[in-house]
Structures are given as structure tokens and as C-alpha cells.
Coordinates of C-alpha atoms in Angstrom, one line a residue:
M51 CA -40.5 36.6 22.2
V52 CA -38.8 38.6 25.0
L53 CA -37.3 40.7 22.4
N54 CA -40.7 41.3 20.8
R55 CA -42.0 42.2 24.5
F56 CA -39.2 44.5 25.2
N57 CA -39.4 46.2 21.9
I58 CA -43.2 46.6 22.6
L59 CA -42.6 48.2 26.0
V60 CA -39.9 50.4 25.0
F61 CA -41.8 51.6 22.0
V62 CA -44.8 52.4 24.2
Q63 CA -42.6 54.1 26.9
I64 CA -41.3 56.3 24.2
L65 CA -44.6 57.1 22.6
L66 CA -46.1 58.1 26.1
I67 CA -42.9 60.3 26.7
A68 CA -43.8 62.1 23.2
L69 CA -47.3 62.2 24.0
V70 CA -46.9 63.7 27.5
G71 CA -44.4 66.3 26.2
M72 CA -47.1 67.5 23.5
L73 CA -49.4 67.8 26.0
I74 CA -47.0 69.7 28.0
V75 CA -46.7 72.3 25.3
V76 CA -50.2 72.5 25.0
A77 CA -51.0 73.0 28.5
I78 CA -48.2 75.5 29.1
R79 CA -49.6 77.9 26.4
E80 CA -53.3 77.9 28.5
E81 CA -53.2 79.9 31.5
F82 CA -56.1 78.0 33.2
L83 CA -54.0 74.6 32.7
K84 CA -50.8 75.5 34.9
M85 CA -51.6 73.0 37.6
T86 CA -52.2 70.4 34.7
S87 CA -49.0 71.2 33.1
A88 CA -47.0 70.9 36.4
G89 CA -48.5 67.5 36.8
L90 CA -47.8 66.7 33.1
I91 CA -43.9 67.7 33.8
L92 CA -43.7 65.6 36.8
L93 CA -45.3 62.7 34.9
W94 CA -43.1 63.2 32.1
A95 CA -39.8 63.5 34.2
G96 CA -41.1 60.2 35.9
Q97 CA -41.4 58.2 32.5
I98 CA -38.0 59.5 31.4
I99 CA -36.3 58.3 34.9
F100 CA -38.5 54.9 34.7
L101 CA -37.2 54.3 31.0
T102 CA -33.5 55.2 32.1
I103 CA -33.6 52.7 35.2
Y104 CA -35.4 50.2 33.2
M105 CA -33.0 50.4 30.5
N106 CA -29.7 50.5 33.1
R107 CA -31.1 47.5 34.7
I108 CA -31.4 45.6 31.6
H109 CA -27.9 46.8 30.5
R110 CA -26.3 46.0 33.9
D111 CA -27.7 42.5 34.1
V112 CA -26.5 41.7 30.6
R113 CA -23.1 43.2 31.0
K114 CA -23.0 41.0 34.4
F115 CA -23.6 38.2 32.4
M116 CA -21.3 38.6 29.8
E117 CA -18.7 39.4 32.4
G118 CA -19.4 36.2 34.1
L119 CA -18.9 34.4 30.8
R120 CA -15.7 36.2 30.3
S121 CA -14.4 35.4 33.5
Q122 CA -15.8 31.9 33.6
D123 CA -18.0 32.8 36.6
T124 CA -20.2 29.8 37.0
T125 CA -21.6 31.0 40.4
Q126 CA -23.6 34.1 39.0
Y127 CA -27.6 33.7 39.4
F128 CA -30.6 35.7 38.0
N129 CA -33.7 35.8 40.1
E130 CA -36.4 34.9 37.5
Q131 CA -39.1 35.8 40.0
K132 CA -38.3 39.3 40.4
A133 CA -37.7 40.1 36.9
G134 CA -41.3 40.5 35.9
R135 CA -43.0 39.1 32.9
Y136 CA -41.0 40.5 30.4
F137 CA -37.7 39.4 31.3
G138 CA -38.2 36.4 33.6
Q139 CA -37.6 34.3 30.4
L140 CA -34.4 36.1 29.7
Y141 CA -32.9 35.5 33.0
A142 CA -34.2 31.8 32.9
S143 CA -32.0 31.6 29.7
F144 CA -29.1 33.2 31.6
N145 CA -29.1 30.9 34.3
E146 CA -29.6 27.9 31.9
I147 CA -26.7 29.0 29.9
T148 CA -24.6 29.2 33.3
R149 CA -25.8 25.9 34.4
N150 CA -24.7 24.3 31.1
F151 CA -21.3 26.4 31.1
R152 CA -20.8 24.9 34.5
L153 CA -21.5 21.4 33.4
V154 CA -19.1 21.9 30.5
R155 CA -16.4 23.0 32.7
I156 CA -17.0 20.2 35.0
E157 CA -17.1 17.6 32.2
R158 CA -13.7 19.3 30.5
E159 CA -12.0 19.2 34.1
V160 CA -13.0 15.5 34.6
E161 CA -11.5 15.0 31.0
N162 CA -8.4 16.8 31.9
Q163 CA -8.0 14.7 35.2
F164 CA -8.4 11.6 33.0
F165 CA -6.1 12.4 30.4
R166 CA -3.6 13.7 32.9
E167 CA -3.9 10.3 35.1
A168 CA -3.6 8.3 31.8
L169 CA -0.5 10.3 30.9
K170 CA 0.8 9.8 33.9
R171 CA 0.5 6.1 34.0
S172 CA 1.4 5.6 30.5
A173 CA 4.1 3.0 30.0
S174 CA 5.6 5.3 27.2
G175 CA 7.5 8.4 28.1
L176 CA 5.6 11.5 27.0
L177 CA 7.2 15.2 26.7
A178 CA 5.7 18.2 25.4
V179 CA 8.2 20.9 24.3
A180 CA 7.1 24.6 23.4
E181 CA 8.8 26.8 20.8
D182 CA 10.8 28.6 23.4
G183 CA 12.2 25.3 24.8
E184 CA 9.9 25.1 27.8
I185 CA 8.9 21.6 28.7
S186 CA 5.1 22.0 29.7
L187 CA 4.5 18.3 30.3
I188 CA 6.7 15.2 31.3
N189 CA 5.1 12.1 32.8
D190 CA 6.5 9.6 35.2
A191 CA 7.8 7.2 32.4
A192 CA 9.6 9.9 30.7
R193 CA 11.2 11.1 34.1
Q194 CA 12.3 7.4 34.8
V195 CA 13.7 6.5 31.4
L196 CA 15.6 10.0 31.4
G197 CA 16.7 9.5 35.1
I198 CA 15.8 13.1 36.0
E199 CA 13.2 13.9 38.7
D200 CA 12.5 17.6 37.7
L201 CA 12.7 18.9 34.2
N202 CA 11.3 22.5 33.0
R203 CA 13.5 23.2 30.0
L204 CA 15.5 21.8 27.0
S205 CA 18.8 23.5 28.6
E206 CA 18.4 21.2 31.6
L207 CA 17.9 18.2 29.7
K208 CA 21.3 19.3 27.7
K209 CA 23.0 18.8 30.9
H210 CA 22.2 15.3 31.2
H211 CA 21.6 14.0 27.7
P212 CA 22.9 16.5 25.2
G213 CA 22.2 14.7 22.0
L214 CA 18.3 13.9 23.1
A215 CA 18.3 17.7 23.8
D216 CA 19.5 18.8 20.3
L217 CA 17.2 16.4 18.5
F218 CA 14.3 18.0 20.5
A219 CA 15.6 21.7 19.9
S220 CA 16.1 20.8 15.8
G221 CA 12.2 20.4 15.7
D222 CA 12.9 17.2 13.6
L223 CA 9.4 15.3 13.5
R224 CA 10.9 12.0 12.0
D225 CA 11.1 8.7 14.0
H226 CA 14.6 8.2 15.5
Q227 CA 16.5 5.9 17.7
V228 CA 18.6 7.4 20.4
R229 CA 20.8 5.9 22.9
I230 CA 21.4 7.9 26.1
S231 CA 23.5 7.1 29.2
S232 CA 23.1 7.7 32.8
E233 CA 25.0 6.5 35.8
R234 CA 23.0 3.3 36.3
K235 CA 22.7 2.2 32.7
T236 CA 22.4 2.8 29.0
V237 CA 19.2 2.7 27.2
Q238 CA 18.1 2.7 23.7
L239 CA 15.1 4.9 23.1
A240 CA 12.7 4.8 20.1
V241 CA 11.4 8.5 19.7
K242 CA 8.5 9.6 17.9
A243 CA 7.2 13.2 17.6
T244 CA 4.2 15.0 16.3
E245 CA 3.3 18.6 16.5
I246 CA 0.1 20.6 17.4
H247 CA -0.7 24.3 17.6
L248 CA -2.3 25.6 20.8
E249 CA -3.3 29.2 20.9
G250 CA -1.5 29.8 17.8
K251 CA 2.0 28.4 19.4
A252 CA 3.5 25.3 18.1
V253 CA 4.0 22.5 20.7
R254 CA 5.9 19.5 19.8
I255 CA 4.9 16.1 21.6
Y256 CA 7.7 13.3 21.8
S257 CA 7.0 9.8 22.8
L258 CA 9.9 8.0 24.3
L259 CA 10.0 4.2 24.4
D260 CA 12.5 2.1 26.0
I261 CA 13.4 -0.7 23.3
T262 CA 16.6 -1.7 25.0
R263 CA 15.4 -5.3 25.8
E264 CA 13.8 -5.4 22.2
M265 CA 17.0 -4.4 20.5
D266 CA 18.9 -6.8 22.5
R267 CA 16.6 -9.7 21.5
N268 CA 16.6 -8.7 17.9
E269 CA 20.3 -8.1 18.0
V270 CA 20.7 -11.8 19.5
E271 CA 18.4 -13.0 17.0
A272 CA 20.2 -11.2 14.1
W273 CA 23.4 -12.8 15.1
Q274 CA 21.9 -16.1 15.4
K275 CA 20.6 -16.0 11.9
L276 CA 24.0 -14.7 10.4
I277 CA 26.0 -17.3 12.1
R278 CA 23.5 -19.8 10.7
V279 CA 24.2 -18.2 7.3
L280 CA 27.7 -18.0 7.5
N281 CA 27.9 -21.6 9.1
H282 CA 26.0 -22.9 5.8
E283 CA 28.0 -20.9 3.4
I284 CA 31.4 -21.9 4.7
T285 CA 30.3 -25.6 5.5
N286 CA 29.3 -25.9 2.1
S287 CA 32.8 -24.7 0.7
L288 CA 35.1 -26.3 3.4
V289 CA 33.4 -29.9 3.4
P290 CA 34.1 -30.5 -0.4
L291 CA 37.5 -29.0 0.1
H292 CA 38.2 -31.3 3.0
L293 CA 36.9 -34.4 1.3
L294 CA 38.7 -33.5 -1.8
S295 CA 42.2 -32.7 0.0
T296 CA 41.6 -36.0 1.8
S297 CA 40.9 -37.9 -1.3
L298 CA 44.2 -36.6 -2.9
F299 CA 45.9 -37.1 0.3
D300 CA 45.0 -40.7 0.3
L301 CA 45.7 -41.0 -3.7
Y302 CA 49.2 -40.5 -2.9
H303 CA 49.7 -42.5 0.2
R304 CA 49.5 -46.2 0.4
G305 CA 50.2 -48.0 3.5
G306 CA 51.1 -45.0 5.4
K307 CA 53.7 -44.1 3.1
P308 CA 53.9 -41.9 0.1
V309 CA 53.7 -43.3 -3.4
T310 CA 57.1 -43.1 -5.5
P311 CA 57.1 -41.0 -8.9
A312 CA 57.2 -44.5 -10.6
E313 CA 53.8 -45.4 -9.2
I314 CA 52.1 -42.0 -10.2
S315 CA 49.9 -42.9 -13.3
G316 CA 48.4 -40.9 -15.8
E317 CA 44.8 -41.4 -14.1
M318 CA 46.3 -40.2 -10.9
I319 CA 47.4 -37.0 -12.5
E320 CA 44.3 -36.4 -14.2
R321 CA 42.2 -37.1 -10.9
T322 CA 44.7 -34.5 -9.2
V323 CA 44.2 -31.9 -11.7
L324 CA 40.4 -32.2 -11.6
G325 CA 40.3 -32.2 -7.8
L326 CA 42.7 -29.0 -7.7
G327 CA 40.7 -27.4 -10.2
T328 CA 37.4 -28.0 -8.1
M329 CA 39.3 -26.9 -5.0
V330 CA 40.1 -23.4 -6.7
K331 CA 36.6 -23.0 -7.7
R332 CA 35.3 -23.5 -4.2
S333 CA 37.9 -21.7 -2.6
G334 CA 37.1 -18.8 -5.0
G335 CA 33.4 -18.9 -4.1
L336 CA 34.1 -18.8 -0.4
S337 CA 36.5 -15.7 -1.2
D338 CA 33.9 -14.1 -3.0
F339 CA 31.4 -14.6 -0.3
L340 CA 33.7 -13.2 2.3
N341 CA 34.4 -10.1 0.2
T342 CA 30.6 -9.9 -0.1
Y343 CA 30.2 -10.0 3.4
K344 CA 32.9 -7.4 3.8
S345 CA 31.2 -5.1 1.5
F346 CA 28.0 -5.5 3.6
T347 CA 29.5 -4.7 6.8
D348 CA 31.7 -1.7 5.5
V349 CA 29.2 0.6 4.1
G350 CA 30.5 3.8 5.9
D351 CA 28.8 6.8 7.0
P352 CA 26.4 8.3 4.4
N353 CA 27.7 11.5 2.7
R354 CA 24.2 13.4 2.7
S355 CA 23.6 16.1 -0.2
T356 CA 20.3 17.5 -1.6
I357 CA 19.0 15.0 -4.3
Q358 CA 16.7 15.9 -7.0
V359 CA 14.4 12.8 -7.0
D360 CA 13.4 13.3 -10.8
E361 CA 17.1 13.3 -11.8
L362 CA 17.8 10.1 -9.6
F363 CA 15.0 8.4 -11.1
R364 CA 15.9 9.3 -14.6
Y365 CA 19.4 8.2 -13.9
V366 CA 18.3 4.9 -12.5
A367 CA 16.0 4.3 -15.6
S368 CA 18.6 5.0 -18.0
L369 CA 21.0 2.7 -16.1
L370 CA 18.5 -0.2 -16.2
A371 CA 17.2 0.4 -19.5
D372 CA 18.8 -2.6 -21.6
E373 CA 18.0 -4.9 -18.8
L374 CA 14.4 -3.6 -18.8
D375 CA 14.3 -4.2 -22.4
Q376 CA 15.7 -7.6 -22.6
A377 CA 13.3 -8.8 -19.9
G378 CA 10.3 -6.8 -21.7
V379 CA 9.4 -4.8 -18.4
K380 CA 7.8 -1.7 -18.6
L381 CA 9.2 0.9 -16.0
S382 CA 7.3 4.2 -15.0
M383 CA 8.8 6.5 -12.4
K384 CA 7.1 10.0 -11.1
A385 CA 8.0 12.3 -8.2
I386 CA 5.1 14.1 -6.7
P387 CA 5.3 17.1 -6.6
S388 CA 7.9 17.7 -9.5
G389 CA 11.1 19.1 -8.2
L390 CA 11.0 17.0 -4.9
Q391 CA 14.2 17.1 -3.1
L392 CA 15.7 14.5 -0.4
L393 CA 18.8 15.1 1.8
A394 CA 20.6 11.8 1.7
D395 CA 23.8 10.2 0.3
E396 CA 23.1 9.9 -3.3
K397 CA 25.2 6.7 -4.2
L398 CA 23.7 4.7 -1.3
I399 CA 20.2 5.5 -2.2
E400 CA 20.8 4.9 -5.9
Q401 CA 22.1 1.5 -5.2
T402 CA 19.2 0.9 -3.1
L403 CA 16.8 1.8 -5.8
I404 CA 18.7 -0.2 -8.4
N405 CA 18.7 -3.5 -6.2
L406 CA 14.8 -3.1 -5.6
V407 CA 14.2 -2.5 -9.2
K408 CA 16.4 -5.7 -10.1
N409 CA 14.6 -7.5 -7.5
S410 CA 11.4 -6.8 -9.3
I411 CA 12.8 -7.7 -12.7
F412 CA 13.3 -11.0 -11.4
A413 CA 10.1 -11.2 -10.0
L414 CA 8.3 -10.4 -13.3
E415 CA 10.1 -13.3 -15.1
G416 CA 7.3 -15.1 -16.9
K417 CA 4.6 -12.5 -16.0
K418 CA 2.2 -11.1 -18.6
D419 CA 2.3 -7.3 -19.0
P420 CA 5.1 -6.8 -16.4
V421 CA 5.3 -3.3 -15.0
I422 CA 7.4 -1.6 -12.5
H423 CA 6.1 1.8 -10.9
C424 CA 8.5 3.8 -9.1
A425 CA 7.0 7.0 -7.0
A426 CA 8.2 9.4 -4.6
F427 CA 5.8 11.5 -2.7
V428 CA 5.4 13.3 0.7
R429 CA 3.5 11.6 3.5
S430 CA 3.3 13.2 7.0
N431 CA 6.2 15.6 6.4
R432 CA 8.4 12.7 5.3
V433 CA 9.6 11.8 1.9
C434 CA 8.6 8.5 0.6
M435 CA 9.7 6.1 -2.2
E436 CA 7.8 3.0 -3.4
V437 CA 8.8 0.5 -5.8
N438 CA 5.8 -1.7 -7.1
D439 CA 5.7 -4.8 -9.2
N440 CA 3.0 -7.0 -10.4
G441 CA 5.2 -9.8 -10.1
R442 CA 4.9 -13.4 -8.4
G443 CA 4.9 -11.6 -4.9
I444 CA 6.7 -13.1 -1.9
P445 CA 5.7 -16.2 -0.2
E446 CA 4.4 -15.6 3.3
E447 CA 6.9 -18.2 4.9
N448 CA 9.7 -15.9 3.3
L449 CA 8.7 -12.4 4.6
D450 CA 10.3 -12.5 7.7
H451 CA 13.7 -13.7 6.4
I452 CA 14.1 -11.4 3.2
F453 CA 16.2 -8.6 5.1
T454 CA 18.2 -11.4 6.9
P455 CA 21.8 -11.2 5.3
F456 CA 22.5 -13.7 2.9
F457 CA 19.1 -15.0 2.5
T458 CA 18.2 -15.6 -1.2
T459 CA 15.8 -17.4 -3.2
R460 CA 17.9 -16.8 -6.3
K461 CA 20.5 -19.3 -7.8
D462 CA 22.7 -16.4 -8.4
G463 CA 21.7 -14.1 -5.8
S464 CA 24.0 -12.6 -3.0
G465 CA 21.4 -12.3 -0.5
I466 CA 22.6 -9.0 0.7
G467 CA 20.6 -6.5 -1.5
L468 CA 17.7 -6.1 0.6
S469 CA 19.8 -6.4 4.0
L470 CA 21.9 -3.5 2.5
A471 CA 18.8 -1.4 1.8
R472 CA 17.7 -1.8 5.3
Q473 CA 21.2 -0.9 6.6
V474 CA 21.0 2.1 4.4
M475 CA 17.5 3.4 5.5
H476 CA 18.8 2.8 9.0
M477 CA 21.7 4.9 8.5
H478 CA 19.5 7.7 7.2
N479 CA 17.2 7.5 10.3
G480 CA 14.5 6.1 8.0
S481 CA 12.9 2.6 7.4
I482 CA 12.1 0.1 4.5
R483 CA 8.8 -1.9 4.8
V484 CA 7.6 -4.5 2.3
N485 CA 3.5 -5.4 1.3
S486 CA 3.3 -8.4 -0.9
R487 CA 0.6 -10.6 -1.9
E488 CA 1.8 -14.0 -3.4
G489 CA 1.0 -14.2 -7.1
E490 CA -0.1 -10.6 -7.5
R491 CA 2.1 -7.8 -6.4
T492 CA 5.1 -6.7 -4.2
T493 CA 5.6 -3.0 -3.0
F494 CA 8.7 -1.9 -1.1
T495 CA 8.3 1.6 0.5
L496 CA 11.3 3.7 1.6
T497 CA 10.6 6.4 4.4
F498 CA 13.2 9.1 5.1

């Protein structure tokens, strides 16, 4: 409506200027219209001046409004009453936009204050690191856990915690656990990261959570579980050995004195051979158990190399082909995208996959149409592998124990396969998770 009125007014003004110009031309030609032509010239000049002033005023006010928006000036005001009937509505719109802009700015400031206060009081330490190493945000929890009062750049952090600074500088967005030390204490941190882009610049936000107490508690619980398992296994071997050795000792001692060779009968020799054979078997079992424990605790550091996941899958499938055929289990393995690569210790990851597939084969015994699906893909910039089967599933009461060393529900199982898998994933700064529904399926997910 305003634009229509503006266009009409400008059109009328231009039409009048053209009409007066034509009248001036006519009047100048007639001698008796000299005074009239002079008046028309003054009128024509006045019309041009009026239109120029009018247009400049509009241009000036619009430019003033736009400059105010650009500079975020929310104090400017346009007098609607003096604007006239044509532009009073336009100026009212200008003022309304300015008011809304001011309200948005106030709301944004309130939100910023809220989020800054929330970040400040968050129990989790938070840092924002720019591409150039500038630390644009750090809250009180981060300062406390790092033991640093003021921190502006990663170079300053490197003086106190070089390992953590190198992790931040690397741009690695995977989850990590980092141990840092200060004069007062040593802290175990869980570090999570995400990356956002502000005004075309990448900013990494790190979350630092002190998990020292949780790790200590988990470590104590793990040791307690391990000690219980060791006690169970060793007791199961030592008690029979003790009973057999006592029985054999009593067999060859009567009245506190050893028997004479003449008193040794064939039955005694037979019982002795049987007892010694049992002792050899039980001591061998104990020796195998201790060797298994040694292999679990002596994995070594990972020897990382670039792994072609497709090739890894093909190797595992060929290695277990006979076992799968005997069990009647169908195995499918697929990496998405094709040519997916992984930086890891090939032998350790290979053994982990073999153990998981073997566990699935065991879980599929007696299952109709047994199938194992292995897949590799990228999720949140991290490589994931899944081993899924439609087997009997894991009872809920066992889910909390399956990663405990030497815990097993198989008669011929060593109980270290899943424990070793978790240890391998921790060595790769990754994780292993299980999702199971008893009687339906089980899925193990490796995240690197």
C-alpha cells in the first residue's frame, strides 16, 4: 500500500514537471506570456526541488534504517506523525522491526547468559579450541580438573599437561581416557569431543570428566571378580590334589610308620597309579589355566597398520569356513563403503573377530536357519564393526559378567575371549558393546 502511494505520488510529480515544462515552452514563444512563463519556470524549479528533497529524505531515512540494522543499533526511532500520510505506515514498520530486533537481541543475550552460567556451573569440564589453538571457552570445572587458573592457548596447556595438549592439537574426535598429574594429585579423565563450525571456522568442544573415583571403584570390583575366579579355579585343582596326595600318603603309612615293600599289594599299586594319573591331569589343567591367564595379561602394545576391512573379513570367513559348514551356519560379511580402511593392529583385531564369530557359532547350536551377519561402517566419523547372530541370546543375569576374565558358560570355554576383546579395544582407544535379547539375537559392536 505504501509503495503504491509512493509510486503514484512520484508519477504525478514527474507528470506535473513534464506538463509544466511543456507549458513553459509554449509560453516562451508568446510575447504576451512572458510573466506567465517566468511564473511557470519558478513553479517547474520548485517541483524539481520538492521531488529531489522528497526523494533524498526517503533515501536518507531508508539508509539510516539499514545502517542501524547493520550496526545493530536498536535505539533509532522514526517519527510516524511527521512522516505524512504516505510514509507514516513505512516508518511504523521501521519502528516495529527495530523493536522486534531489540527484543530478539535481549532474548539472545538472556540465552547467552543462561548458557554461560550453565557452562560455568557444569560439573563436566568444557573447553572450546579454535583451529589456531586459541581456547575461546573454558569453564570452572575444567580449570579445577586441570589445576590451571587462566588458560588462553594450547601452548600454555602444553607446559602443564603435554599429553592432553597434543591430543587437543591432533584434532582426534574419538573418545579417550587420559591420565594427567599435578603437584597435588593424579586424575583419570574421560575426554569426549565434537566439532562445530562458527562463521566458517572449525571449533572443537572438549568435555573433560574426572572418572578417577569411578575407575578406582571399577578396578577394585574387577580385581575382586578376578580373585574370585582365580580362587575358584585354583581351589578346584588344589583341593583334589590335596585329597589325593593325603590319601596316597595314608595308603603307605600305617600307625605313623611307612609300610614295608612286602606290605605293598597290587591293589595299592593300582590305586597309586590311578591317583598319580588324576594328579597329573589336574595339575596339567591348573598349568593350562595359568598359561591362559598369562596370555590374557601379556597382550603387548598394538602394532598399528592400515587394514583393508574387506580383506580382513574375507580372511576370517575363509579361516572359519570348515567350522561354519559343520555347524550349518551362514555367514555374511560386508564393509560399507567398499574399500573401508582401519588403522589398528591387524592380528589383534583379527583374533577378536574370530572369537566373536566362534561365540556366535556356539550360540546358534540347535537354532533353525542360523545366520551370522558381520558389518563394518562409519558412524559419527568412527569406524564400527558389528557381529550379529540370531542365536539363543545372553541371559540378562549374565550380561554384567560376560567381559569378566575367565567367566564362561561353556564347558570347554576358557572365559577370556570377550575379556581379551575388551582389552584389545581399550588398547585401541575404542570400546566393545553388547546388545542381546534372550532367545532372539545378540549383537556385539566394536567402535574404533
